[in-house]
CSV table of C-alpha atoms and ligand atoms in Angstrom, one decimal:
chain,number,residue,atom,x,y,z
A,17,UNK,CA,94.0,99.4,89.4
A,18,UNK,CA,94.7,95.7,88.6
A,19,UNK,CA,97.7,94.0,87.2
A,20,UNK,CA,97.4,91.2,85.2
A,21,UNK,CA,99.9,88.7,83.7
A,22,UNK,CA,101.8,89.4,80.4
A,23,UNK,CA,101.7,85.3,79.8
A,24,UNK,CA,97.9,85.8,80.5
A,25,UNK,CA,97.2,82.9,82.9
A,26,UNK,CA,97.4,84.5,86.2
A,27,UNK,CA,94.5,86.2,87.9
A,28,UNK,CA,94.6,89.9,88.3
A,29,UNK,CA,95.9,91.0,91.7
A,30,UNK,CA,96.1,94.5,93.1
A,31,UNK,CA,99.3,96.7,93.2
A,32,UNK,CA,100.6,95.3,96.5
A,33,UNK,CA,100.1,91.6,95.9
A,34,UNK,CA,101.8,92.8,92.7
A,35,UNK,CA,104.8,93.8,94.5
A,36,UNK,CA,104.7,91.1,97.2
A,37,UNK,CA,105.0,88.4,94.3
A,38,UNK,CA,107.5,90.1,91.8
A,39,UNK,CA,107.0,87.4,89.2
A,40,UNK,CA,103.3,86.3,88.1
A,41,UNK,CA,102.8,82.6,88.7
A,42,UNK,CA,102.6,82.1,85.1
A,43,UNK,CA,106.3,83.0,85.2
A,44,UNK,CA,105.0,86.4,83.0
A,45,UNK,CA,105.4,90.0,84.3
A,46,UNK,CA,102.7,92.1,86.0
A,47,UNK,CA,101.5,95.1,83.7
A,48,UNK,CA,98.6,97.2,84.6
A,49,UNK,CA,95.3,96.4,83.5
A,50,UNK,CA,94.3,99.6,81.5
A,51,UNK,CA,96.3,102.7,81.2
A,52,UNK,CA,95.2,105.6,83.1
A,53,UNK,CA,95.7,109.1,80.9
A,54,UNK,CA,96.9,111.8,83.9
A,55,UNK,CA,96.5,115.3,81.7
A,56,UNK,CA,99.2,117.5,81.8
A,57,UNK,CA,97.5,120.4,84.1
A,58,UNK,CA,97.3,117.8,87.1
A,59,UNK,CA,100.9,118.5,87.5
A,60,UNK,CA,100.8,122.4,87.4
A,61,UNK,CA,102.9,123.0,90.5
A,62,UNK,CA,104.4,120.1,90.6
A,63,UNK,CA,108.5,120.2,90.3
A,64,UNK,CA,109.9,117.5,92.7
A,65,UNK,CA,110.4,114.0,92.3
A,66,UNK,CA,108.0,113.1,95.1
A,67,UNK,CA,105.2,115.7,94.1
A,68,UNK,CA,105.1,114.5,90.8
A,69,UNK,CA,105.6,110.6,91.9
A,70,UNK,CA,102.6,111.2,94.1
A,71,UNK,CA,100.1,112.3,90.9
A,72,UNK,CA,101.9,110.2,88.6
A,73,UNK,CA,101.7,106.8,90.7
A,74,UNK,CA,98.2,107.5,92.2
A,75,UNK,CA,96.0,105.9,89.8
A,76,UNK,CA,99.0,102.9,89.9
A,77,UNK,CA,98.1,102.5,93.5
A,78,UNK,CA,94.2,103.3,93.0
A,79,UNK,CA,91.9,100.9,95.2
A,80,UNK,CA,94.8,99.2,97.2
A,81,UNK,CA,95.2,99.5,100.8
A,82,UNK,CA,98.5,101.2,101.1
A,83,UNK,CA,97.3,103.8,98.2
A,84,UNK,CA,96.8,106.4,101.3
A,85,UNK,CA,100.4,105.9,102.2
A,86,UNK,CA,101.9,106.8,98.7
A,87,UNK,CA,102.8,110.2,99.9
A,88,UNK,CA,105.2,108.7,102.7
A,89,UNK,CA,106.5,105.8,99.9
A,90,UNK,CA,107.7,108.8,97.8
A,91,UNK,CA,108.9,111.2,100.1
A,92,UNK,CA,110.8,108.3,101.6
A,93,UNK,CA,112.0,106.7,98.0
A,94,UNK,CA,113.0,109.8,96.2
A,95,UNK,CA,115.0,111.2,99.0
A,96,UNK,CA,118.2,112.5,96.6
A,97,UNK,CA,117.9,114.6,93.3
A,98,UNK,CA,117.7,113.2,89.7
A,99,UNK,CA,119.4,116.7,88.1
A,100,UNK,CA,119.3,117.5,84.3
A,101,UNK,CA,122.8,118.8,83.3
A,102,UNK,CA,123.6,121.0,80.3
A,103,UNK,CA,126.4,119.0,78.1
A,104,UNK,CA,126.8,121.5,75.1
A,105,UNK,CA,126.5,124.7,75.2
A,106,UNK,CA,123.4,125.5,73.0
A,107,UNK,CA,120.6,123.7,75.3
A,108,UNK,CA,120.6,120.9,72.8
A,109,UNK,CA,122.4,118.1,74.5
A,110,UNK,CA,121.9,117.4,78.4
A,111,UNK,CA,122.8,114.6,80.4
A,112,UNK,CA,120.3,113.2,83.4
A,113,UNK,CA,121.9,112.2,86.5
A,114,UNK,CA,120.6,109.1,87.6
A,115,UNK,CA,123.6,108.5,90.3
A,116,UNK,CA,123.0,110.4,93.2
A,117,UNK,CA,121.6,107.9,95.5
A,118,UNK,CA,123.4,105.9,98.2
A,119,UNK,CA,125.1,103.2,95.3
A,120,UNK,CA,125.2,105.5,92.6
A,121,UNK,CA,123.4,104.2,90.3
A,122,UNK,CA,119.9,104.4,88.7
A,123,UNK,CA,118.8,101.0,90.7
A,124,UNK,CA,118.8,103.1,93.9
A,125,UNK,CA,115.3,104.7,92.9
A,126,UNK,CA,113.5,101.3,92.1
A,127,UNK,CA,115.3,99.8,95.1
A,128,UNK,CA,114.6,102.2,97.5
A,129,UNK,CA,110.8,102.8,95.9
A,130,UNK,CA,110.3,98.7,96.6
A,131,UNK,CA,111.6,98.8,100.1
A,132,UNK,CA,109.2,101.4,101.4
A,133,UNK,CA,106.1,100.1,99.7
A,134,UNK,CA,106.8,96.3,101.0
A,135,UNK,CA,107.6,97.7,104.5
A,136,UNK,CA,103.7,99.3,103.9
A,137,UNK,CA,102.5,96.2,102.4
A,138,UNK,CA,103.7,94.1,104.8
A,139,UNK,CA,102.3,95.6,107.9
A,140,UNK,CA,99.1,96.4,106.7
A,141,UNK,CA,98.3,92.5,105.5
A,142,UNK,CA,100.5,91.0,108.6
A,143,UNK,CA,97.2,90.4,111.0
A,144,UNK,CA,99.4,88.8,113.7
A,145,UNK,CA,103.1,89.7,115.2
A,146,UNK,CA,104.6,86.4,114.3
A,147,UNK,CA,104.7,86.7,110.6
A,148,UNK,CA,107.8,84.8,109.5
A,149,UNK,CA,110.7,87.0,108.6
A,150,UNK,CA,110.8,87.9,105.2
A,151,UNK,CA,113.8,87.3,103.2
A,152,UNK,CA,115.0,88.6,100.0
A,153,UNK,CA,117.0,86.7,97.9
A,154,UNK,CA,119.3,88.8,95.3
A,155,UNK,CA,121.6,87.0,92.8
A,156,UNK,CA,123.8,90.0,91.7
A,157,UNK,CA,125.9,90.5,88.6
A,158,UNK,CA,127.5,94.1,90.3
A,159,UNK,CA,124.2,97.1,90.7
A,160,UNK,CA,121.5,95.0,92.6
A,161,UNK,CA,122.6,93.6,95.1
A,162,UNK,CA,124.3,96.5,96.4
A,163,UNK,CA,120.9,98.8,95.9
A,164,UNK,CA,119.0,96.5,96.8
A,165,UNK,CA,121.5,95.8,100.1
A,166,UNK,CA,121.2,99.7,100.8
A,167,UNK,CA,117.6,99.8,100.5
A,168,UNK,CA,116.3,97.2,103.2
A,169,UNK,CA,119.9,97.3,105.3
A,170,UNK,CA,118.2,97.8,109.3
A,171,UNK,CA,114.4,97.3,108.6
A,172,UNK,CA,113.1,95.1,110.9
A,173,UNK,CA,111.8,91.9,109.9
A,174,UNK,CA,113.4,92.1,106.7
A,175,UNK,CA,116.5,89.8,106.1
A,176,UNK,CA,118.9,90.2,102.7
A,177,UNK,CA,120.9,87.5,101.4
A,178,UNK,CA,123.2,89.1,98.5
A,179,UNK,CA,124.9,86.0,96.3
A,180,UNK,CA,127.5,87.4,93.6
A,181,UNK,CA,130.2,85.3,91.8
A,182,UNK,CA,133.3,85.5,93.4
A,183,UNK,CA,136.0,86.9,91.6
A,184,UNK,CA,133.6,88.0,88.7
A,185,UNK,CA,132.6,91.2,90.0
A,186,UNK,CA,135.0,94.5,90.4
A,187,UNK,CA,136.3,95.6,93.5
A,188,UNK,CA,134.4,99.0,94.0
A,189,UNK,CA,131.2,96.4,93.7
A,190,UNK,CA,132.2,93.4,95.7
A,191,UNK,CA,133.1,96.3,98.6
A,192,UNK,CA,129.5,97.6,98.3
A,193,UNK,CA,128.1,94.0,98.4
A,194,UNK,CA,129.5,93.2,101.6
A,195,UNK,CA,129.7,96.8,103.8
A,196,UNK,CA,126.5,95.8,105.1
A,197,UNK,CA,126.6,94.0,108.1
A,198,UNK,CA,123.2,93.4,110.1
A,199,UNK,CA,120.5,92.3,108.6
A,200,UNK,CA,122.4,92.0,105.4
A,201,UNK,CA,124.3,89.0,104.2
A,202,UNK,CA,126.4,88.6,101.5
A,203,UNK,CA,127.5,85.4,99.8
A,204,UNK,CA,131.0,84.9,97.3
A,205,UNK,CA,129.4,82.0,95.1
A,206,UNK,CA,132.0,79.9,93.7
A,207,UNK,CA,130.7,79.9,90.2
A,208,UNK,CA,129.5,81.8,87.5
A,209,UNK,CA,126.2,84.5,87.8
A,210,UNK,CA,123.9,82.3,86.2
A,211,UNK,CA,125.2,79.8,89.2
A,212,UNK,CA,124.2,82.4,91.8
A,213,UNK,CA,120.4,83.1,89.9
A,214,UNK,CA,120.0,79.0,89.6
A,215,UNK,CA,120.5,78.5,93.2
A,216,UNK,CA,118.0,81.8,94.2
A,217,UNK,CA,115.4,79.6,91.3
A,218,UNK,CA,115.5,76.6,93.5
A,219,UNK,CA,115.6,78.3,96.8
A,220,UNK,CA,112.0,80.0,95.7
A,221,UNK,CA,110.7,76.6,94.9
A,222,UNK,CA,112.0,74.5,98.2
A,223,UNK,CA,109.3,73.5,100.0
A,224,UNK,CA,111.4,73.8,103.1
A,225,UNK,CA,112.5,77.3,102.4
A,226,UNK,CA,109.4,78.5,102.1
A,227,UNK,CA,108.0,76.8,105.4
A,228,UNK,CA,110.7,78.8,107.0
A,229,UNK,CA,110.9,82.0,105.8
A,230,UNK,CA,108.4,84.5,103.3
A,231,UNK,CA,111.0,84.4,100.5
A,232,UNK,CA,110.8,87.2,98.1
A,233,UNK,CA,112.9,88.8,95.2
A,234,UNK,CA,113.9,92.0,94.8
A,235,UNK,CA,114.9,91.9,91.2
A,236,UNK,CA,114.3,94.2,88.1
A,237,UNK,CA,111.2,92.1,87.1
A,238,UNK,CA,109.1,93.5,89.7
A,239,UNK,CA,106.8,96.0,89.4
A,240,UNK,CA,107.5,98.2,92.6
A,241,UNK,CA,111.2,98.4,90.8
A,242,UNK,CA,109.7,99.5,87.6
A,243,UNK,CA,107.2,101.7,88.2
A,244,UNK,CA,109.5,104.4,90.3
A,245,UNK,CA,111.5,104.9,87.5
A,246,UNK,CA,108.8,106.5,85.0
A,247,UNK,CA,109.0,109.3,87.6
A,248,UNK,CA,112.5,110.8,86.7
A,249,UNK,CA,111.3,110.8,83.4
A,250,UNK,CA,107.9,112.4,84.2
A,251,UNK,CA,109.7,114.8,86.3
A,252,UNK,CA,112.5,115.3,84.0
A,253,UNK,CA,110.1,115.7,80.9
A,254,UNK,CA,107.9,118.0,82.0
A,255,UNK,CA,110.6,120.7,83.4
A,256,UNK,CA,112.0,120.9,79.8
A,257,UNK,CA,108.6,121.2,78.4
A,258,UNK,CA,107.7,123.7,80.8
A,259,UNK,CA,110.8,125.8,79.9
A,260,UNK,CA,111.0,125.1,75.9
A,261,UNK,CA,107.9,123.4,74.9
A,262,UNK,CA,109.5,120.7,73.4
A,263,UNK,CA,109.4,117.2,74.6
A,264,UNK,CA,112.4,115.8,75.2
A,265,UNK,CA,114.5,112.6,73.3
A,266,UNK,CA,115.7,110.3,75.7
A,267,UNK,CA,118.9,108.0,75.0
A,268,UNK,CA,119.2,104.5,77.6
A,269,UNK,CA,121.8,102.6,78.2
A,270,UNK,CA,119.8,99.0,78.4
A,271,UNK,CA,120.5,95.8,79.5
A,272,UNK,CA,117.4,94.4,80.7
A,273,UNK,CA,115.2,97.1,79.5
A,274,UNK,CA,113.6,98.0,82.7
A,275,UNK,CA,114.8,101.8,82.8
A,276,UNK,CA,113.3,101.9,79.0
A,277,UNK,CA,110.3,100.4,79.6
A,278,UNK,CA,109.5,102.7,82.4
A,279,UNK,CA,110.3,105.6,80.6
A,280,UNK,CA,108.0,104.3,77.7
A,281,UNK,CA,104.9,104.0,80.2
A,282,UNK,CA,105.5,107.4,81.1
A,283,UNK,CA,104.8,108.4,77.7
A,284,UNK,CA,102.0,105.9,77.7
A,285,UNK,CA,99.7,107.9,80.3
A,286,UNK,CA,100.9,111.0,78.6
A,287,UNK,CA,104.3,112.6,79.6
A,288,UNK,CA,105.5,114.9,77.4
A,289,UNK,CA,108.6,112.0,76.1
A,290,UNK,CA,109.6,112.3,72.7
A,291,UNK,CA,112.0,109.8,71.1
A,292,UNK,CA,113.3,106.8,73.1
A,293,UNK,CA,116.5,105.2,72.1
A,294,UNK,CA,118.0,102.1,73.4
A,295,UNK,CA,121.5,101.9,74.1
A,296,UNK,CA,122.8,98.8,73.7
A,297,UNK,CA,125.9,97.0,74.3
A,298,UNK,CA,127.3,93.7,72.3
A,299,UNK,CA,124.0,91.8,73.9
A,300,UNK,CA,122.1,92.9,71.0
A,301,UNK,CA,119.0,90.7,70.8
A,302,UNK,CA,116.7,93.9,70.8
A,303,UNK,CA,118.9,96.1,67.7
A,304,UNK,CA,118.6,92.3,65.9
A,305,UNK,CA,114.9,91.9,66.8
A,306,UNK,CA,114.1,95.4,65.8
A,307,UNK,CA,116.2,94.8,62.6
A,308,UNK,CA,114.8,91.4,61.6
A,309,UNK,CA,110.9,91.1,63.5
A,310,UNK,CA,112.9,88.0,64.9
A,311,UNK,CA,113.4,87.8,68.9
A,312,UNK,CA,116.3,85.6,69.5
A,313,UNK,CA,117.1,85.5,73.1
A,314,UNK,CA,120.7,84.5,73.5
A,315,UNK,CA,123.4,83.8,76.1
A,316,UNK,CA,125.2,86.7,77.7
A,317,UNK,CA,128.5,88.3,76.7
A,318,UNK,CA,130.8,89.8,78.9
A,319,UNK,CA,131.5,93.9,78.2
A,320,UNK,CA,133.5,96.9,80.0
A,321,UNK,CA,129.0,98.0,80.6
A,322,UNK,CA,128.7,95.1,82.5
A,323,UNK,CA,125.2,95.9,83.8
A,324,UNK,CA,124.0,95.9,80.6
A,325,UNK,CA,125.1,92.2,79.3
A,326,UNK,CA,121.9,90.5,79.6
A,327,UNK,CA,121.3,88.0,76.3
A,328,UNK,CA,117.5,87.7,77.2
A,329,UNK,CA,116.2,90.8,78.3
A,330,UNK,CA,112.7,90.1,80.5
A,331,UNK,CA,111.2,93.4,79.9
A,332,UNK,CA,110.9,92.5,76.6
A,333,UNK,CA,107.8,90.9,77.7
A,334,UNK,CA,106.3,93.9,79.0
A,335,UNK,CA,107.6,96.1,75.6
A,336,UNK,CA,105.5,93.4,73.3
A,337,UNK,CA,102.8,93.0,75.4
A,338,UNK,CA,102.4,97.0,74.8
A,339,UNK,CA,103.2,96.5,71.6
A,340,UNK,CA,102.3,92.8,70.1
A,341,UNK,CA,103.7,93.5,66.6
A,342,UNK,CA,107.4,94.3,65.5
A,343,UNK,CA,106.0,97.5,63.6
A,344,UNK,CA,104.7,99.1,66.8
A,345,UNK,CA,107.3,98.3,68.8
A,346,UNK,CA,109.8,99.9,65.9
A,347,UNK,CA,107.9,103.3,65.9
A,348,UNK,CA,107.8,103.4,70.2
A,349,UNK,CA,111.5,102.7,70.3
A,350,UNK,CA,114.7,102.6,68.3
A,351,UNK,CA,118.3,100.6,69.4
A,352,UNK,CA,121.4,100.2,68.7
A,353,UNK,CA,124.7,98.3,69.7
A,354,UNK,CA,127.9,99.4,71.1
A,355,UNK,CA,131.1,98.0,71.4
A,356,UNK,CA,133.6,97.7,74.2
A,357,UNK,CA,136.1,99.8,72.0
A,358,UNK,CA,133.3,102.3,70.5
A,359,UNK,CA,132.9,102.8,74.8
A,360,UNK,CA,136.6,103.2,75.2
A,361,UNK,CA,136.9,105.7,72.6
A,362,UNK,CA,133.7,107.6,74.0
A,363,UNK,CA,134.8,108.0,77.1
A,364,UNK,CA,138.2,109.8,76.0
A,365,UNK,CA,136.5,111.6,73.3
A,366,UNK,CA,133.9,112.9,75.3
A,367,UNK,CA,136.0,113.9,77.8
A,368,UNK,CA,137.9,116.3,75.6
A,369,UNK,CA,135.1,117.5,73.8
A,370,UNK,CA,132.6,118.1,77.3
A,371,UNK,CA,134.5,117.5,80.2
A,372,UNK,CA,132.4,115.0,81.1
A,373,UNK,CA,133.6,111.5,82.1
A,374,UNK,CA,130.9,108.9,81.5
A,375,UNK,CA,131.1,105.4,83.2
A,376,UNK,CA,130.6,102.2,80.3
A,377,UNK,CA,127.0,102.1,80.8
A,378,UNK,CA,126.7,106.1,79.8
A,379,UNK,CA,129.3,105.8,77.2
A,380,UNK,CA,127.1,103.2,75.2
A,381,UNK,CA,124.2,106.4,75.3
A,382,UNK,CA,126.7,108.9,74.5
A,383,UNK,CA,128.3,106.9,71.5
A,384,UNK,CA,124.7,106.6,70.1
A,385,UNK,CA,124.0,110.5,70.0
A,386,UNK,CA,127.4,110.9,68.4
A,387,UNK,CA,125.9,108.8,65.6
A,388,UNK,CA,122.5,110.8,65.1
A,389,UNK,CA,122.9,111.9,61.9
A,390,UNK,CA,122.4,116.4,61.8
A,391,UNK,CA,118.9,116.5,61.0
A,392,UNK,CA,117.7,114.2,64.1
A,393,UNK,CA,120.0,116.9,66.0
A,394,UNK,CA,118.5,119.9,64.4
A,395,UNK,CA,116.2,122.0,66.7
A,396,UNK,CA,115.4,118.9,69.4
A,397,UNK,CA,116.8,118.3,72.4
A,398,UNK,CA,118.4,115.2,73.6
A,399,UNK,CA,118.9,114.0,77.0
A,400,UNK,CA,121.6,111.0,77.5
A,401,UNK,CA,120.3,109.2,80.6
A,402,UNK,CA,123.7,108.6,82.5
A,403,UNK,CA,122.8,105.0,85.1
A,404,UNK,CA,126.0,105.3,87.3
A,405,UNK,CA,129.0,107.5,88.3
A,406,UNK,CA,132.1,107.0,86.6
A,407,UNK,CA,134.3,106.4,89.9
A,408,UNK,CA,132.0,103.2,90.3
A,409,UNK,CA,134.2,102.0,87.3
A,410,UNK,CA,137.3,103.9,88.0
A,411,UNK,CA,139.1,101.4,87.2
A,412,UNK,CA,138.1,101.5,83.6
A,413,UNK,CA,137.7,105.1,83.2
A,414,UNK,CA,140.2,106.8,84.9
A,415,UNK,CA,143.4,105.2,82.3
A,416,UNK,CA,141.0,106.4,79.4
A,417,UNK,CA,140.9,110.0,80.6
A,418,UNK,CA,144.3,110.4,82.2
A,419,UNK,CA,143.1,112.1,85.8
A,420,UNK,CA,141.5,111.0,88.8
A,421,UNK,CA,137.8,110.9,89.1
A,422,UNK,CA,136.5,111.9,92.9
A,423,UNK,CA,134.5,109.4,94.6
A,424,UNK,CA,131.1,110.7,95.3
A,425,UNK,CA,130.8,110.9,99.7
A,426,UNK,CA,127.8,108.1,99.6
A,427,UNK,CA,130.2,105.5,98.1
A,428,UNK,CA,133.1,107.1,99.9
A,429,UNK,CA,130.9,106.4,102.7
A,430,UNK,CA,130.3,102.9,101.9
A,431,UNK,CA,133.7,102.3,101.4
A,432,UNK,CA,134.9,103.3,104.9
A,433,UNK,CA,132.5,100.6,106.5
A,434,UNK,CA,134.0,96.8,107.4
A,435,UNK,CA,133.4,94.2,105.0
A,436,UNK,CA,132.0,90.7,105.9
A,437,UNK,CA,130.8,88.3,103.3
A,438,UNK,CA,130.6,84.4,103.7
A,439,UNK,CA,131.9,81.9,100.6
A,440,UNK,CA,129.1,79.6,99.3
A,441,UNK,CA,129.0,76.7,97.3
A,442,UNK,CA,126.7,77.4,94.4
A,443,UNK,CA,124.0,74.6,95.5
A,444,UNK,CA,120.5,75.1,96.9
A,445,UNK,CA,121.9,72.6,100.5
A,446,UNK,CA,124.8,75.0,101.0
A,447,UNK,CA,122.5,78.2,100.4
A,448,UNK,CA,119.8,76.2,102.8
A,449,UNK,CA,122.3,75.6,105.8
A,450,UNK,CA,123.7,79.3,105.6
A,451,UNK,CA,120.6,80.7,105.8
A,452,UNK,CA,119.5,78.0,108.5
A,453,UNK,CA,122.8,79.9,110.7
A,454,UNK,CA,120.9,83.5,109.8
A,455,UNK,CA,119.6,84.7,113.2
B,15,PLP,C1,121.1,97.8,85.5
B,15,PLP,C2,121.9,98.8,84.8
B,15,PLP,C3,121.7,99.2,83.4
B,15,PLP,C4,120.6,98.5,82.6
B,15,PLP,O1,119.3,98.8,83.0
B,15,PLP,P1,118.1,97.9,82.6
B,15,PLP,O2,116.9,98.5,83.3
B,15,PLP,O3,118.4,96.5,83.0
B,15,PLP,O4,117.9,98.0,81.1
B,15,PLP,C5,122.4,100.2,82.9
B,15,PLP,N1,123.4,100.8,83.5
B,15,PLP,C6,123.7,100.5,84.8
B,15,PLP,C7,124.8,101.2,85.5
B,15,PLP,C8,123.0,99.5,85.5
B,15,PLP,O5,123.2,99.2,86.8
């Protein structure tokens, strides 16, 4: 399998030069060449995430050297469950629990996924012992740079340098950006996000940098973050159509529509998926494009789903090279926007109607079904795709439920570690020297 360029001007490289990059140089996004169709009786005994990871990602991986390796990349990615939970009490409504992981939150799966193919990557094209270290740059808004920080924390050869805004992020996040330690180094930017991302920008380009270290991103553009998370879906759909034979609707809470466009390809090659909604938050370039045919990218706007406030989602790119006009792309997906006091209400509402306490991100999906009108109800089974656990926002959701949520033991984990983080002036010389200090 090749991957080529969604801006079309890059050659095609194979999956792990496609990982080792992250972004094309075109600045596009690697998609797979042609779409391999996997019929449904190749998974016949296939029910956990790494069996099915291992048929669904082997024609992904198909002519590259670490492809006799995927077996260990899976079994050591999907290491913690992705459960389907019954919400009502008819079968209709369920709720998939993307949380379990060591940050509790989706971006464990594509984090943890990326670490143990480049580990694989890295040794088989490393012909000599003095490769230069390779470091991964992360400029976090809150859920990266902690996964991301969990996933690569004591590899060898591997250093992690986390920049967040200071003061920007909440507590519960800033603790799991800088419990790391080792080979993990957090940075409190004084400045804004898009600071933090214009510094990691330069750094990639500085010819200095690069003659010093193999620089490399770990963020939600690349392809070994991406592909790992068709698999819950995969795995997810299939166990429902094995049970009901119905294919399951799926409803997203999106931000940079990674999570959706991974559960789109796994449709693609032939997953029993049914409906994909996209649950947006104010940020609503993609309800406005699919509205209008017009894509207006837009600046960012802060929201309680703070993940999700991305104003120019890059996985667009991948949706419309699938689908080049508006009319495709309208019958593979449909979107919507949520606001911060629709997710407020949600989140009480819910709570006395399910017992279920949803963080923002979940709430945006869970306010969305609460709008289906009957008849998309009727007879079909909907599955809200919940991207964190609510005591990662505790702050938020406990008040709007009245009771104490439980921390799950990974974070509570996390949370009993020391914290060290450095401050950083938000310029590509003060990122420079503090690397220059890393040993
Ligand atoms: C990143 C994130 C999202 C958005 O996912 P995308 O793949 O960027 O669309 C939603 N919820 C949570 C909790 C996240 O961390």
């Amino acid at each position: 399998m090749k991957y080529i360029s969604t801006r079309g001007q890059a050659p095609s490289v194979s999956f792990g030069e496609a990982v080792a990059r992250g972004l094309a140089p075109d600045g596009g996004l690697y998609v797979p060449e042609s779409w391999p169709e996997i019929p449904l009786s190749d998974f016949d005994g296939a029910t956990t995430l790494p069996e099915v990871a291992e048929i669904m990602l082997r024609p992904f991986v198909k002519g590259d050297p670490v492809a006799p390796l995927l077996g260990d990349i899976v079994r050591e990615a999907f290491n913690f469950p992705a459960p389907l939970v019954p919400v009502n009490t008819d079968g209709s409504l369920s709720v998939l629990e993307l949380f379990h992981g060591p940050t509790a939150a989706f971006k464990d799966f594509g984090a943890r996924f990326l670490a143990a193919a480049l580990a694989r990557i890295r040794a088989r094209s490393s012909n000599s012992g003095d490769a230069k270290p390779l470091n991964i740059l992360v400029a976090t808004s809150g859920d990266t740079g902690g996964a991301v920080a969990a996933a690569f924390h004591q590899r060898p050869g591997v250093l992690v340098s986390v920049l967040f805004p200071k003061g920007l992020v909440s507590p519960t996040q800033e603790r799991q950006l800088t419990c790391w330690g080792d080979n993990v180094h957090s940075y409190r930017v004084s400045g804004s996000f898009d600071d933090c991302q214009r510094v990691v920008k330069e750094a990639f380009v500085d010819a200095d940098l690069r003659q010093r270290f193999e620089l490399s991103s770990a963020n939600s553009i690349n392809l070994g973050r991406l592909l790992p998370q068709a698999v819950y879906y995969a795995a997810t759909s299939l166990a429902v159509f094995r049970a009901t034979g119905e294919k399951p609707n799926y409803i997203i809470p999106s931000g940079n529509l990674g999570n959706s466009v991974a559960c789109v390809w796994a449709r693609k090659i032939g997953l029993p998926v049914g409906r994909i909604l996209l649950a947006h938050n104010i940020n609503r370039a993609v309800p406005d494009y699919l509205a209008t045919g017009n894509w207006l990218p837009r600046p960012s706007i802060a929201t309680l789903a703070s993940a999700m406030d991305v104003g120019s989602p890059s996985n667009m790119e991948r949706l419309r090279a699938l689908f080049p006009d508006v009319a495709q792309v309208r019958e593979a997906v449909q979107a919507a926007s949520v606001t911060d006091e629709q997710i407020r209400h949600r989140i009480t509402e819910d709570f006395r109607n399910y017992g279920k306490a949803w963080c923002p991100h979940t709430a945006t999906a869970a306010e969305v079904y609460a709008r289906l009108a009957s008849a998309d109800r009727l007879g079909q089974r909907w599955v809200l795709v919940s991207t964190a656990h609510p005591a990662k926002f505790h702050e938020i959701v406990q008040p709007l439920i009245g009771q104490r949520i439980e921390m799950p033991e990974s974070l509570a984990k996390l949370f009993s570690r020391p914290v060290s983080c450095a401050d950083l002036e938000p310029s590509l010389a003060a990122l420079s020297g503090a690397l220059g200090k890393v040993k």
